[in-house]
Amino acid sequence: MRAEHCVTRNHIEVWHERVLPSGLERVRFWVVLRGSLLPILVWTGVACFAYFIYGPAVAVAIGGLFALSFVVGFGLRRRARHSVRCSVYGALGGVFDKSVGGF
């Protein structure tokens, strides 16, 4: 895959599509985070709730689940010959997207 086409709207999907640029252009990390505010709040809220109710071990387990999902998504994208930047953004956006699919 050519580097100039990797970090585009076609390869990075964030949960809230209204923050994406209208055409094919580079997507910045802030756009990925801004488009994923609800999933970030859900992950943070669940981890905080688990920490206060069940203890820090459960919150760490939830963080580990997030990290594992991110690593698997990153690995799959790298195997498909995406750039490192595209793989990071896409894996992060993918975890957020799939984690709140029911909303």
mmCIF file of C-alpha atoms in Angstrom:
data_model
loop_
_atom_site.group_PDB
_atom_site.id
_atom_site.type_symbol
_atom_site.label_atom_id
_atom_site.label_comp_id
_atom_site.label_asym_id
_atom_site.label_seq_id
_atom_site.Cartn_x
_atom_site.Cartn_y
_atom_site.Cartn_z
ATOM 1 C CA MET A 1 0.000 0.000 0.000
ATOM 2 C CA ARG A 2 1.348 3.420 -0.907
ATOM 3 C CA ALA A 3 2.113 5.611 2.095
ATOM 4 C CA GLU A 4 0.272 8.666 0.801
ATOM 5 C CA HIS A 5 -2.982 6.709 0.514
ATOM 6 C CA CYS A 6 -2.814 4.919 3.836
ATOM 7 C CA VAL A 7 -3.999 7.559 6.295
ATOM 8 C CA THR A 8 -7.234 8.451 4.524
ATOM 9 C CA ARG A 9 -10.938 8.401 5.135
ATOM 10 C CA ASN A 10 -11.158 4.982 3.460
ATOM 11 C CA HIS A 11 -8.757 3.342 5.904
ATOM 12 C CA ILE A 12 -9.586 5.030 9.203
ATOM 13 C CA GLU A 13 -13.133 4.898 10.455
ATOM 14 C CA VAL A 14 -13.977 6.559 13.749
ATOM 15 C CA TRP A 15 -17.208 6.087 15.604
ATOM 16 C CA HIS A 16 -18.645 9.551 15.053
ATOM 17 C CA GLU A 17 -18.346 10.188 11.297
ATOM 18 C CA ARG A 18 -19.287 13.881 11.399
ATOM 19 C CA VAL A 19 -15.787 14.835 12.560
ATOM 20 C CA LEU A 20 -14.098 13.292 9.535
ATOM 21 C CA PRO A 21 -12.975 15.533 6.688
ATOM 22 C CA SER A 22 -15.171 15.532 3.598
ATOM 23 C CA GLY A 23 -12.575 14.160 1.202
ATOM 24 C CA LEU A 24 -9.535 11.939 1.086
ATOM 25 C CA GLU A 25 -6.959 13.613 3.288
ATOM 26 C CA ARG A 26 -4.714 12.859 6.229
ATOM 27 C CA VAL A 27 -6.554 12.316 9.480
ATOM 28 C CA ARG A 28 -4.880 13.661 12.618
ATOM 29 C CA PHE A 29 -4.817 11.808 15.931
ATOM 30 C CA TRP A 30 -6.978 14.512 17.554
ATOM 31 C CA VAL A 31 -9.731 13.832 14.994
ATOM 32 C CA VAL A 32 -9.728 10.146 15.919
ATOM 33 C CA LEU A 33 -10.080 11.043 19.613
ATOM 34 C CA ARG A 34 -12.657 13.780 19.015
ATOM 35 C CA GLY A 35 -14.748 11.396 16.959
ATOM 36 C CA SER A 36 -14.596 8.809 19.718
ATOM 37 C CA LEU A 37 -15.689 10.831 22.753
ATOM 38 C CA LEU A 38 -18.645 8.606 23.623
ATOM 39 C CA PRO A 39 -16.640 5.354 23.476
ATOM 40 C CA ILE A 40 -13.836 6.949 25.512
ATOM 41 C CA LEU A 41 -16.355 7.973 28.153
ATOM 42 C CA VAL A 42 -17.901 4.485 28.162
ATOM 43 C CA TRP A 43 -14.519 2.739 28.614
ATOM 44 C CA THR A 44 -13.464 5.218 31.307
ATOM 45 C CA GLY A 45 -16.807 5.024 33.101
ATOM 46 C CA VAL A 46 -16.830 1.228 33.173
ATOM 47 C CA ALA A 47 -13.232 1.123 34.436
ATOM 48 C CA CYS A 48 -13.934 3.713 37.163
ATOM 49 C CA PHE A 49 -17.119 1.929 38.215
ATOM 50 C CA ALA A 50 -15.275 -1.385 38.406
ATOM 51 C CA TYR A 51 -12.439 0.204 40.375
ATOM 52 C CA PHE A 52 -14.715 1.689 43.024
ATOM 53 C CA ILE A 53 -17.093 -1.271 43.305
ATOM 54 C CA TYR A 54 -14.854 -4.295 42.803
ATOM 55 C CA GLY A 55 -11.311 -3.032 43.288
ATOM 56 C CA PRO A 56 -8.293 -2.142 41.192
ATOM 57 C CA ALA A 57 -7.728 -5.673 39.867
ATOM 58 C CA VAL A 58 -10.965 -5.591 37.871
ATOM 59 C CA ALA A 59 -10.146 -2.130 36.478
ATOM 60 C CA VAL A 60 -6.737 -3.421 35.405
ATOM 61 C CA ALA A 61 -8.430 -6.405 33.725
ATOM 62 C CA ILE A 62 -10.697 -4.029 31.781
ATOM 63 C CA GLY A 63 -7.658 -1.977 30.755
ATOM 64 C CA GLY A 64 -5.953 -5.195 29.671
ATOM 65 C CA LEU A 65 -8.965 -6.109 27.542
ATOM 66 C CA PHE A 66 -8.752 -2.709 25.862
ATOM 67 C CA ALA A 67 -5.000 -3.111 25.294
ATOM 68 C CA LEU A 68 -5.429 -6.636 23.912
ATOM 69 C CA SER A 69 -8.103 -5.454 21.484
ATOM 70 C CA PHE A 70 -5.851 -2.613 20.374
ATOM 71 C CA VAL A 71 -2.837 -4.904 19.855
ATOM 72 C CA VAL A 72 -4.868 -7.408 17.821
ATOM 73 C CA GLY A 73 -6.303 -4.634 15.634
ATOM 74 C CA PHE A 74 -2.844 -3.130 15.168
ATOM 75 C CA GLY A 75 -1.385 -6.490 14.213
ATOM 76 C CA LEU A 76 -4.106 -7.228 11.693
ATOM 77 C CA ARG A 77 -3.633 -3.857 10.040
ATOM 78 C CA ARG A 78 0.150 -4.229 9.886
ATOM 79 C CA ARG A 79 -0.276 -7.688 8.371
ATOM 80 C CA ALA A 80 -2.447 -6.062 5.692
ATOM 81 C CA ARG A 81 0.545 -3.780 4.949
ATOM 82 C CA HIS A 82 -0.875 -0.553 6.374
ATOM 83 C CA SER A 83 1.600 2.020 7.660
ATOM 84 C CA VAL A 84 2.337 2.231 11.379
ATOM 85 C CA ARG A 85 0.395 5.496 11.684
ATOM 86 C CA CYS A 86 -2.599 4.064 9.857
ATOM 87 C CA SER A 87 -2.434 0.930 11.987
ATOM 88 C CA VAL A 88 -2.403 2.899 15.251
ATOM 89 C CA TYR A 89 -5.245 5.205 14.248
ATOM 90 C CA GLY A 90 -7.285 2.409 12.700
ATOM 91 C CA ALA A 91 -6.798 0.048 15.651
ATOM 92 C CA LEU A 92 -7.792 2.747 18.138
ATOM 93 C CA GLY A 93 -10.815 3.792 16.085
ATOM 94 C CA GLY A 94 -11.731 0.136 15.549
ATOM 95 C CA VAL A 95 -11.689 -0.685 19.259
ATOM 96 C CA PHE A 96 -13.844 2.328 20.022
ATOM 97 C CA ASP A 97 -16.184 1.575 17.127
ATOM 98 C CA LYS A 98 -16.735 -2.091 17.973
ATOM 99 C CA SER A 99 -17.017 -1.525 21.713
ATOM 100 C CA VAL A 100 -20.068 0.735 21.403
ATOM 101 C CA GLY A 101 -21.687 -0.940 18.423
ATOM 102 C CA GLY A 102 -24.969 -1.366 20.292
ATOM 103 C CA PHE A 103 -25.444 2.317 21.007
#
